[in-house]
PDB file of C-alpha atoms and ligand atoms in Angstrom:
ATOM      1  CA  UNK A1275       3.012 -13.000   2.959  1.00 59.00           C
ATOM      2  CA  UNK A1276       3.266  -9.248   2.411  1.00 64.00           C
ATOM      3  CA  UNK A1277       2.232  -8.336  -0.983  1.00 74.00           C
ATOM      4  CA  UNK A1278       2.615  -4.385  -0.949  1.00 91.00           C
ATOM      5  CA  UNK A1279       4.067  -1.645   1.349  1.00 95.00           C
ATOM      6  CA  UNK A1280       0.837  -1.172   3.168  1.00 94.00           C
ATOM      7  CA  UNK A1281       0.480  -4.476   4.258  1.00 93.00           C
ATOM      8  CA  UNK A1282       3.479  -4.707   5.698  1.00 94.00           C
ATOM      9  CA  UNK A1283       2.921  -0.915   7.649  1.00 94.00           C
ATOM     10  CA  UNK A1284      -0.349  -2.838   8.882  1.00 91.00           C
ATOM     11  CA  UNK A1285       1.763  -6.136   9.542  1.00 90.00           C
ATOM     12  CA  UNK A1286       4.014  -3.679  11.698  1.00 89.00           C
ATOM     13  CA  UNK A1287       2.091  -4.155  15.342  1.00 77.00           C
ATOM     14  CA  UNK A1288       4.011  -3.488  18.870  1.00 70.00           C
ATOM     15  CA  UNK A1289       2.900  -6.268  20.502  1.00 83.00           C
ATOM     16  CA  UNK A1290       4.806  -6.959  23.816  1.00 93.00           C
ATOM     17  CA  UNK A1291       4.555 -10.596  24.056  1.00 95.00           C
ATOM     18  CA  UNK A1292       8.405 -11.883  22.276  1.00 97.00           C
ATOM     19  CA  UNK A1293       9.731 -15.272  22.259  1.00 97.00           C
ATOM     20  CA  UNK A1294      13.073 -15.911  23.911  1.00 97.00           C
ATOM     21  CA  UNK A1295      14.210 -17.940  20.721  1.00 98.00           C
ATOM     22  CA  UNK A1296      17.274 -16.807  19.481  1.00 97.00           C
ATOM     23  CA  UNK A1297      18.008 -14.434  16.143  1.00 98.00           C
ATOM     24  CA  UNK A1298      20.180 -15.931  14.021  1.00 98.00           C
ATOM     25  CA  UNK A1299      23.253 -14.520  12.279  1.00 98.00           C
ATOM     26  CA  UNK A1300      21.350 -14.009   8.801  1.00 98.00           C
ATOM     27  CA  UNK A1301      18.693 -11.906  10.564  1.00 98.00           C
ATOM     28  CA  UNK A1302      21.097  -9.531  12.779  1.00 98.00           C
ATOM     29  CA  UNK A1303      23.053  -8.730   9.708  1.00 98.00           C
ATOM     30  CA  UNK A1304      19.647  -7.878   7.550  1.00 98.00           C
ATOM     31  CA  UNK A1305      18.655  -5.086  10.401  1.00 98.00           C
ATOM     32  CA  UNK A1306      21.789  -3.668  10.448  1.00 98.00           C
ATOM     33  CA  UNK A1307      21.739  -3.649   6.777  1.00 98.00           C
ATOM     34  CA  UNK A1308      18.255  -2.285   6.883  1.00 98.00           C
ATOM     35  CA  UNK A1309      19.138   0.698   9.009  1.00 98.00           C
ATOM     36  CA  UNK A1310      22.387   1.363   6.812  1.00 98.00           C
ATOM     37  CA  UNK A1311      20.774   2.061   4.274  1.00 98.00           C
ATOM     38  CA  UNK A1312      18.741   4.832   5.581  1.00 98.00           C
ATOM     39  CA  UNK A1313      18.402   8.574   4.496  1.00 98.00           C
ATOM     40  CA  UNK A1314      20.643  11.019   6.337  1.00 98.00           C
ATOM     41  CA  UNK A1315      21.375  14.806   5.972  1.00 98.00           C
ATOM     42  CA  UNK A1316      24.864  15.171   3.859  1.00 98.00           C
ATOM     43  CA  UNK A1317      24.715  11.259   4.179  1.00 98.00           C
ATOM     44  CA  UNK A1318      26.177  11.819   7.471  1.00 98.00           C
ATOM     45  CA  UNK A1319      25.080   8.472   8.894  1.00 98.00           C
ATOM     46  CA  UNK A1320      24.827   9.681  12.431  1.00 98.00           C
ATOM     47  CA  UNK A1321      22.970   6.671  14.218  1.00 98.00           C
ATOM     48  CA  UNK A1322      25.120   4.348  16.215  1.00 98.00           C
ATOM     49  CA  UNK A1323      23.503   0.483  17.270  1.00 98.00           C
ATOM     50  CA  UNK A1324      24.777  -1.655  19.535  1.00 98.00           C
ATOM     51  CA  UNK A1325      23.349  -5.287  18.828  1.00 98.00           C
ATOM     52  CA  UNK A1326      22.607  -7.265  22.537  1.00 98.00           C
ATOM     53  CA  UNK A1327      22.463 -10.662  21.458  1.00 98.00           C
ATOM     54  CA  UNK A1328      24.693 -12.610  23.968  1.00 98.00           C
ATOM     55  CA  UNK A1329      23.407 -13.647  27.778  1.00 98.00           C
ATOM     56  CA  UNK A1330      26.108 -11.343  29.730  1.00 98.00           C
ATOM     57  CA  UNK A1331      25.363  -8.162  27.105  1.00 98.00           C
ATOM     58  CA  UNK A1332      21.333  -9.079  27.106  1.00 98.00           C
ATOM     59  CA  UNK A1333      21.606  -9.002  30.961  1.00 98.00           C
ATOM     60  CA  UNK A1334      23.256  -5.792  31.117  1.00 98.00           C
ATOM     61  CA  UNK A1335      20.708  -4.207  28.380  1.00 98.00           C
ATOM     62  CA  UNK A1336      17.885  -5.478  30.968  1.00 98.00           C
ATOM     63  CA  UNK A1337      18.997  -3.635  33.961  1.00 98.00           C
ATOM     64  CA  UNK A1338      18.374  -0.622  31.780  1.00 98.00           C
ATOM     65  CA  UNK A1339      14.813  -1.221  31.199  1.00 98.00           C
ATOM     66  CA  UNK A1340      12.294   0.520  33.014  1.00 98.00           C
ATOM     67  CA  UNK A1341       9.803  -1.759  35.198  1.00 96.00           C
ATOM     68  CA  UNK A1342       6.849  -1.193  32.500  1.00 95.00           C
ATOM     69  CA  UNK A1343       9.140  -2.421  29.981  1.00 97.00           C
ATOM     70  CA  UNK A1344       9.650  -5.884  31.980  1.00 95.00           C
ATOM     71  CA  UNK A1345       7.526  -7.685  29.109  1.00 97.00           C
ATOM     72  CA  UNK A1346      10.940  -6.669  26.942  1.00 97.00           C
ATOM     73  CA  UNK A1347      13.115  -9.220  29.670  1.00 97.00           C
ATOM     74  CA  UNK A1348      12.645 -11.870  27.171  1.00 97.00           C
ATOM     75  CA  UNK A1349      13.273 -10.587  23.885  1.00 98.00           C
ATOM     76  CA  UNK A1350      16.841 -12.541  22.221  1.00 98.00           C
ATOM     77  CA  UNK A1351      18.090  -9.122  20.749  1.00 98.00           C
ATOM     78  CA  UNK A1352      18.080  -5.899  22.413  1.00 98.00           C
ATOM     79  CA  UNK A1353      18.888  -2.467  20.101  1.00 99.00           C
ATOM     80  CA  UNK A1354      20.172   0.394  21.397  1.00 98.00           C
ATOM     81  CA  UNK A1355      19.965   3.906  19.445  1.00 98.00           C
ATOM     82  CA  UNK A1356      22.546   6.313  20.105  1.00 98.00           C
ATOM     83  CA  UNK A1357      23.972   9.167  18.729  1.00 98.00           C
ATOM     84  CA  UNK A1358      25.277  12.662  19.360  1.00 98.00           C
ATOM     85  CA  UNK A1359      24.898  16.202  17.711  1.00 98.00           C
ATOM     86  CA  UNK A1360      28.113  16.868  16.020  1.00 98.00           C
ATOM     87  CA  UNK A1361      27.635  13.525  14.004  1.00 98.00           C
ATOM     88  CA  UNK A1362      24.934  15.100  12.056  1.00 98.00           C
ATOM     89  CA  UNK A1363      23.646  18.552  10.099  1.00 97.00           C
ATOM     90  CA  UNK A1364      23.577  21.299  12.695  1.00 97.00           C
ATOM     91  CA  UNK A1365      21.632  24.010  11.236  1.00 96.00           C
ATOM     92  CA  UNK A1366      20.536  27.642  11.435  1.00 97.00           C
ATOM     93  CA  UNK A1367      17.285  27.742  14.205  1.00 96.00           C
ATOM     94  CA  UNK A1368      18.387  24.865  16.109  1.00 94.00           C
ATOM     95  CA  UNK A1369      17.647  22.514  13.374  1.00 97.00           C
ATOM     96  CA  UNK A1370      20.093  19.398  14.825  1.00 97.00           C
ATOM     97  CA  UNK A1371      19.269  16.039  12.912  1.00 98.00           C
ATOM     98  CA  UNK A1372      20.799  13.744  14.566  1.00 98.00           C
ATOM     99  CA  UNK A1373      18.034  12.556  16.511  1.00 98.00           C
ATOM    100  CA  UNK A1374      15.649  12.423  13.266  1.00 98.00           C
ATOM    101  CA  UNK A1375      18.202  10.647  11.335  1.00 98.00           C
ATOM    102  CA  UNK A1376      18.487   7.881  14.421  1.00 98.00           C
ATOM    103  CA  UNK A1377      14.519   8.026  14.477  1.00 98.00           C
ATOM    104  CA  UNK A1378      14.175   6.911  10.558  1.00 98.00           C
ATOM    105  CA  UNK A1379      17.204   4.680  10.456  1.00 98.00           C
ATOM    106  CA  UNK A1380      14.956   3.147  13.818  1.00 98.00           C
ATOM    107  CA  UNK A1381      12.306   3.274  11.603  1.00 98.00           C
ATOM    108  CA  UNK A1382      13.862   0.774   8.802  1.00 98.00           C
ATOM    109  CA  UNK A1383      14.618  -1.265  11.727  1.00 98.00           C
ATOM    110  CA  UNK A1384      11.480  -2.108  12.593  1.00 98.00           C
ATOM    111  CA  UNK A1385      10.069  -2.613   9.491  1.00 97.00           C
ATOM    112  CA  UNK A1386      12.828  -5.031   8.058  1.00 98.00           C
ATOM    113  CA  UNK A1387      11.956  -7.258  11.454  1.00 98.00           C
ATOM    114  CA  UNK A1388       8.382  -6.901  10.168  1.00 97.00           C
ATOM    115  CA  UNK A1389       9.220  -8.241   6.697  1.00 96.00           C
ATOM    116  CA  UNK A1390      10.790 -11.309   8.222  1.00 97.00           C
ATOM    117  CA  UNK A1391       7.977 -12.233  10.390  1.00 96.00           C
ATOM    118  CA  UNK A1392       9.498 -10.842  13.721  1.00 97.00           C
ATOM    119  CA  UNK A1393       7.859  -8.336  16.411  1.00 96.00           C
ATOM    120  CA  UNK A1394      10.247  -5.244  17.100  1.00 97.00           C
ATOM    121  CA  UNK A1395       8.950  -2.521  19.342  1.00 97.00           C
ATOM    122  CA  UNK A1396      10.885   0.329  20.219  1.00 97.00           C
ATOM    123  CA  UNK A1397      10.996   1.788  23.941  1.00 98.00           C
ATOM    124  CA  UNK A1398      12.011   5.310  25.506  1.00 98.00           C
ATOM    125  CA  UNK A1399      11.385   3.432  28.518  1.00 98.00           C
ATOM    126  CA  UNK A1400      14.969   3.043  30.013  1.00 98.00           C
ATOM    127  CA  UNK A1401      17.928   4.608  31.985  1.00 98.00           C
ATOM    128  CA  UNK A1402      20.270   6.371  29.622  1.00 98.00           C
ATOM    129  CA  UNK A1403      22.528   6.500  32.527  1.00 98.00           C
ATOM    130  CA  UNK A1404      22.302   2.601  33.208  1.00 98.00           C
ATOM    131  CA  UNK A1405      23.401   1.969  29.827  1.00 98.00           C
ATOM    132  CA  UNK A1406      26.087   4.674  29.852  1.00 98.00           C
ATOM    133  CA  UNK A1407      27.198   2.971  32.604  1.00 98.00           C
ATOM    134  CA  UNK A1408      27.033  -0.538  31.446  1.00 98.00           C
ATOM    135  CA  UNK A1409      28.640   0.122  28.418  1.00 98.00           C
ATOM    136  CA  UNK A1410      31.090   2.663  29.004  1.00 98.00           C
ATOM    137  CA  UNK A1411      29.561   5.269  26.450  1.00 97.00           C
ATOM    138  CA  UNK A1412      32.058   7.940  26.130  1.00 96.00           C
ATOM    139  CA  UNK A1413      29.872  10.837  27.830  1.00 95.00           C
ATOM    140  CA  UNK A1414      28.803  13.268  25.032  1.00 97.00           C
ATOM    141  CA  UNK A1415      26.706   9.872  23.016  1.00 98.00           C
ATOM    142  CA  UNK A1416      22.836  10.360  24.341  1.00 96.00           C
ATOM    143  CA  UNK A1417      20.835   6.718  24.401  1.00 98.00           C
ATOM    144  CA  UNK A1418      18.137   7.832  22.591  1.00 98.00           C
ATOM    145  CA  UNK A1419      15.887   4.224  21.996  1.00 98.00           C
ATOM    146  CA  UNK A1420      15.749   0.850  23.438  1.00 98.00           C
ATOM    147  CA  UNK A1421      14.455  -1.896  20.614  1.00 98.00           C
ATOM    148  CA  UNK A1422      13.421  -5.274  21.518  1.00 98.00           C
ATOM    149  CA  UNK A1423      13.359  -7.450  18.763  1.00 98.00           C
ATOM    150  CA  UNK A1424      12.295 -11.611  18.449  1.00 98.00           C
ATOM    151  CA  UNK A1425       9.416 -13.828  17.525  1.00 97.00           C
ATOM    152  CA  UNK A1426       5.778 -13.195  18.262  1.00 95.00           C
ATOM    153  CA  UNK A1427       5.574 -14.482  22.309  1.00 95.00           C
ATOM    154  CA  UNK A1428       2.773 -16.062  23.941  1.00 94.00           C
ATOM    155  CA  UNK A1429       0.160 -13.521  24.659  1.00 93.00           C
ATOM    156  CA  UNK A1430      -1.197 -15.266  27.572  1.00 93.00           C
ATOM    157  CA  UNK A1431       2.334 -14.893  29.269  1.00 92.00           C
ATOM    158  CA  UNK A1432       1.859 -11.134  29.330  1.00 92.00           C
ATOM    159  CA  UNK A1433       0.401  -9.484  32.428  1.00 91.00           C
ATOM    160  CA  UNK A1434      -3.030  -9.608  32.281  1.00 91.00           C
ATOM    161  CA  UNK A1435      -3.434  -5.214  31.768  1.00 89.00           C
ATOM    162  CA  UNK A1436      -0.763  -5.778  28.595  1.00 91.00           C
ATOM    163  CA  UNK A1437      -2.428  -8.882  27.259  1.00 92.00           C
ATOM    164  CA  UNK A1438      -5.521  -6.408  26.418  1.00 90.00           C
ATOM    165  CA  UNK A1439      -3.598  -3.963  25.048  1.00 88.00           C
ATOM    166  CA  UNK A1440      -1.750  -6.581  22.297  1.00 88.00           C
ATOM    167  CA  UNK A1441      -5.021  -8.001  21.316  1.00 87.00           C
ATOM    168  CA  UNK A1442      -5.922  -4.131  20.750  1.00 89.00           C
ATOM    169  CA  UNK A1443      -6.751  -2.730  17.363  1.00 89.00           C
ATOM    170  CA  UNK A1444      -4.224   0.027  16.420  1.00 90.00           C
ATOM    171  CA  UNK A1445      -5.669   3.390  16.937  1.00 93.00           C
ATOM    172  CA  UNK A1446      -4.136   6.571  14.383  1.00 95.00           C
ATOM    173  CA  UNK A1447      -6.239  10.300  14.505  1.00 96.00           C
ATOM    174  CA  UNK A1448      -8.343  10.184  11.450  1.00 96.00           C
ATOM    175  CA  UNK A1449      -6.413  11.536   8.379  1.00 96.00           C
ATOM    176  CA  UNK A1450      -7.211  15.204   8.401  1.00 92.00           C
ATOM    177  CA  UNK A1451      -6.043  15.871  11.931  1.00 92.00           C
ATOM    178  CA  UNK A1452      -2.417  15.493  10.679  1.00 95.00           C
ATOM    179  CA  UNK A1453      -2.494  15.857   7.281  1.00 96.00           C
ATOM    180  CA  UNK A1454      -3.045  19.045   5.393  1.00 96.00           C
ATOM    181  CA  UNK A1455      -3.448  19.585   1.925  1.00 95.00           C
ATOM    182  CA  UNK A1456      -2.532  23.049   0.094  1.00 96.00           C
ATOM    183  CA  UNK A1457      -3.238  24.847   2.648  1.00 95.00           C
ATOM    184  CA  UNK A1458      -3.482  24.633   6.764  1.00 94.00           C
ATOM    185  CA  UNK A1459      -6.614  24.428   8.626  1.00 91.00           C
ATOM    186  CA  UNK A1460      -8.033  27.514  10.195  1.00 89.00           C
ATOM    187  CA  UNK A1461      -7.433  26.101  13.537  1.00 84.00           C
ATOM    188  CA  UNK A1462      -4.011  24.452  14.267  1.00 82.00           C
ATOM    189  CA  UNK A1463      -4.072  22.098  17.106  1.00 67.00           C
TER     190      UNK A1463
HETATM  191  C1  FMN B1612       9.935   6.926  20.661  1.00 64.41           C
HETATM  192  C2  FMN B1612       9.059   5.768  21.075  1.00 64.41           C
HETATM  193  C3  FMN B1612       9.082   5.337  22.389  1.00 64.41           C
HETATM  194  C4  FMN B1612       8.312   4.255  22.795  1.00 64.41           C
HETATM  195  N1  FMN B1612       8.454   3.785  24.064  1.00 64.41           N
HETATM  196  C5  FMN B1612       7.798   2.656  24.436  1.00 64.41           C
HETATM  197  C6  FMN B1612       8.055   2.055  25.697  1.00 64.41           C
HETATM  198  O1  FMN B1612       8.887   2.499  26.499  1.00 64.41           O
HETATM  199  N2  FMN B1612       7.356   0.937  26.009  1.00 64.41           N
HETATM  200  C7  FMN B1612       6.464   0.374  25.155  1.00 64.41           C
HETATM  201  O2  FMN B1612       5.885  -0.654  25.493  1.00 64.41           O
HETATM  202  N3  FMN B1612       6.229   0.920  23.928  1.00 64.41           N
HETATM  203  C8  FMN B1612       6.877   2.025  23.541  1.00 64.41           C
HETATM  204  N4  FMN B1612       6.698   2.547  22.279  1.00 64.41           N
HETATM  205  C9  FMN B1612       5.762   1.895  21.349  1.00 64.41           C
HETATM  206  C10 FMN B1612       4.518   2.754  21.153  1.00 64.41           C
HETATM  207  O3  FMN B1612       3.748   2.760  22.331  1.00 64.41           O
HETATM  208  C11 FMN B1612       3.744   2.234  19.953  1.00 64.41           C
HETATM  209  O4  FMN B1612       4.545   2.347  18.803  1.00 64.41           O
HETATM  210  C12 FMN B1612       2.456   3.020  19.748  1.00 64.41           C
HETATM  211  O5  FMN B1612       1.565   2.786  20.819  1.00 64.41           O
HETATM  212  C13 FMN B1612       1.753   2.675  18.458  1.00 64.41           C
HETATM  213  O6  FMN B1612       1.532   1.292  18.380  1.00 64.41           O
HETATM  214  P1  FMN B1612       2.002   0.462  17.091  1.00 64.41           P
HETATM  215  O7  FMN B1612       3.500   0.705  16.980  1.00 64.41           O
HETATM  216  O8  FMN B1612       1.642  -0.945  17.363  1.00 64.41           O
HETATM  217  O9  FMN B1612       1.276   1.032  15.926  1.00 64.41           O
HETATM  218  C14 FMN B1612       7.456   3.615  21.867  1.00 64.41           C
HETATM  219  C15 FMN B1612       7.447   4.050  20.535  1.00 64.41           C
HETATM  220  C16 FMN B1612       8.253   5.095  20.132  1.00 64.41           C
HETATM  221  C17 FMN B1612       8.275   5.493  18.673  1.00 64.41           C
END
C-alpha cells in the first residue's frame, strides 16, 4: 500500500519480467484516464495511444519490438506513443513540444500502472516503420514509445543477463549532479 507520492516513485521499478494475465476493462480505461489528464502547452493534448490488448493487435505490436525487448513478448497490453509536431506549441528556437507533452502524459502512464500494482516499462526499442506499417499510420505521426504494461512476471523466466538486472537496485546520479540551486555550478557537465 502506497502511503505518499514517494513511495509510489520508489514502487515505480522497470522490471522486465510481466505476466501474460490479461488487463481488464477497469484498468485500460484508468491509464487512458491517467494520461488524459496530463499537462500540455495551450492544453493542446498532442499525445496519441493506441491500446494493444487483443491477440491479432498484440501480435502485430510484437513484430515491432526490437530483439532486446523480447522479455516485452508477454506483456497483455502493449502502448504505443505517437504524435506529430503541428499537434502541439511550435515555438521561437525550435522549441516543438510535442514530444515532451507525449513524454509526461507517458509519464502518468506509468505511474497510474504503478498505483494499481502493475509493472509498466517504457521502450525506444522498436521499429517505427514496423508499426507504421502495421497500423497504417498516416505518414507525418512519428512512434515515439513502446509501453509494455501487466503483472509482475516470474523473474526466473527472464534470461539469465536480465534476471540480474531486475533484482538490481535502481541507480540515479547523486542529487547535485542534476540539480542546481540559485545558481549553476562552475563546471557544467
Ligand atoms: C525513453 C525511454 C526508452 C527506454 N527504452 C527501453 C527499452 O527499449 N528497453 C528496456 O528494457 N527499457 C527501456 N527503458 C527503461 C529504462 O531503461 C529505465 O527506465 C531506466 O533504466 C531506469 O530504470 P527504472 O525505470 O526502473 O528506474 C526506456 C526508458 C525510457 C524513458
Amino acid at each position: 500500500m502506497v502511503e505518499n507520492f514517494l513511495d509510489l516513485l520508489h514502487q515505480r521499478k522497470a522490471t522486465r519480467a510481466i505476466a501474460s494475465r490479461e488487463l481488464n476493462a477497469e484498468i485500460i480505461d484508468k491509464l487512458m484516464q491517467a494520461a488524459q489528464l496530463s499537462a500540455s502547452c495551450f492544453n493542446n493534448q498532442p499525445w496519441r495511444f493506441l491500446f494493444l490488448t487483443d491477440e491479432i493487435a498484440l501480435e502485430k505490436g510484437r513484430k515491432a519490438l526490437s530483439k532486446g525487448n523480447s522479455w516485452a513478448q508477454t506483456a497483455p497490453l502493449l502502448i504505443v506513443g505517437f504524435s506529430k509536431p503541428d499537434l502541439d506549441c511550435q515555438l521561437s528556437e525550435n522549441r516543438n513540444y510535442y514530444l515532451f507533452d507525449l513524454g509526461m502524459a507517458t509519464q502518468l502512464i506509468l505511474l497510474q500502472a504503478t498505483e494499481l500494482n502493475l509493472v509498466a516499462r517504457p521502450m525506444a526499442g522498436f521499429s517505427p516503420q514496423i508499426l507504421k506499417a502495421e497500423f497504417s499510420l498516416p505518414i507525418e505521426f512519428e512512434p515515439f514509445v513502446m509501453i509494455a504494461v501487466g503483472y509482475e512476471g516470474n523473474i526466473s523466466e527472464l534470461e539469465p543477463n536480465l534476471q540480474a538486472k531486475s533484482l538490481a537496485s535502481r541507480t540515479r546520479n547523486p542529487l547535485n549532479k542534476n540539480f542546481f540551486h540559485n545558481k549553476l555550478p562552475e563546471q557544467m557537465q
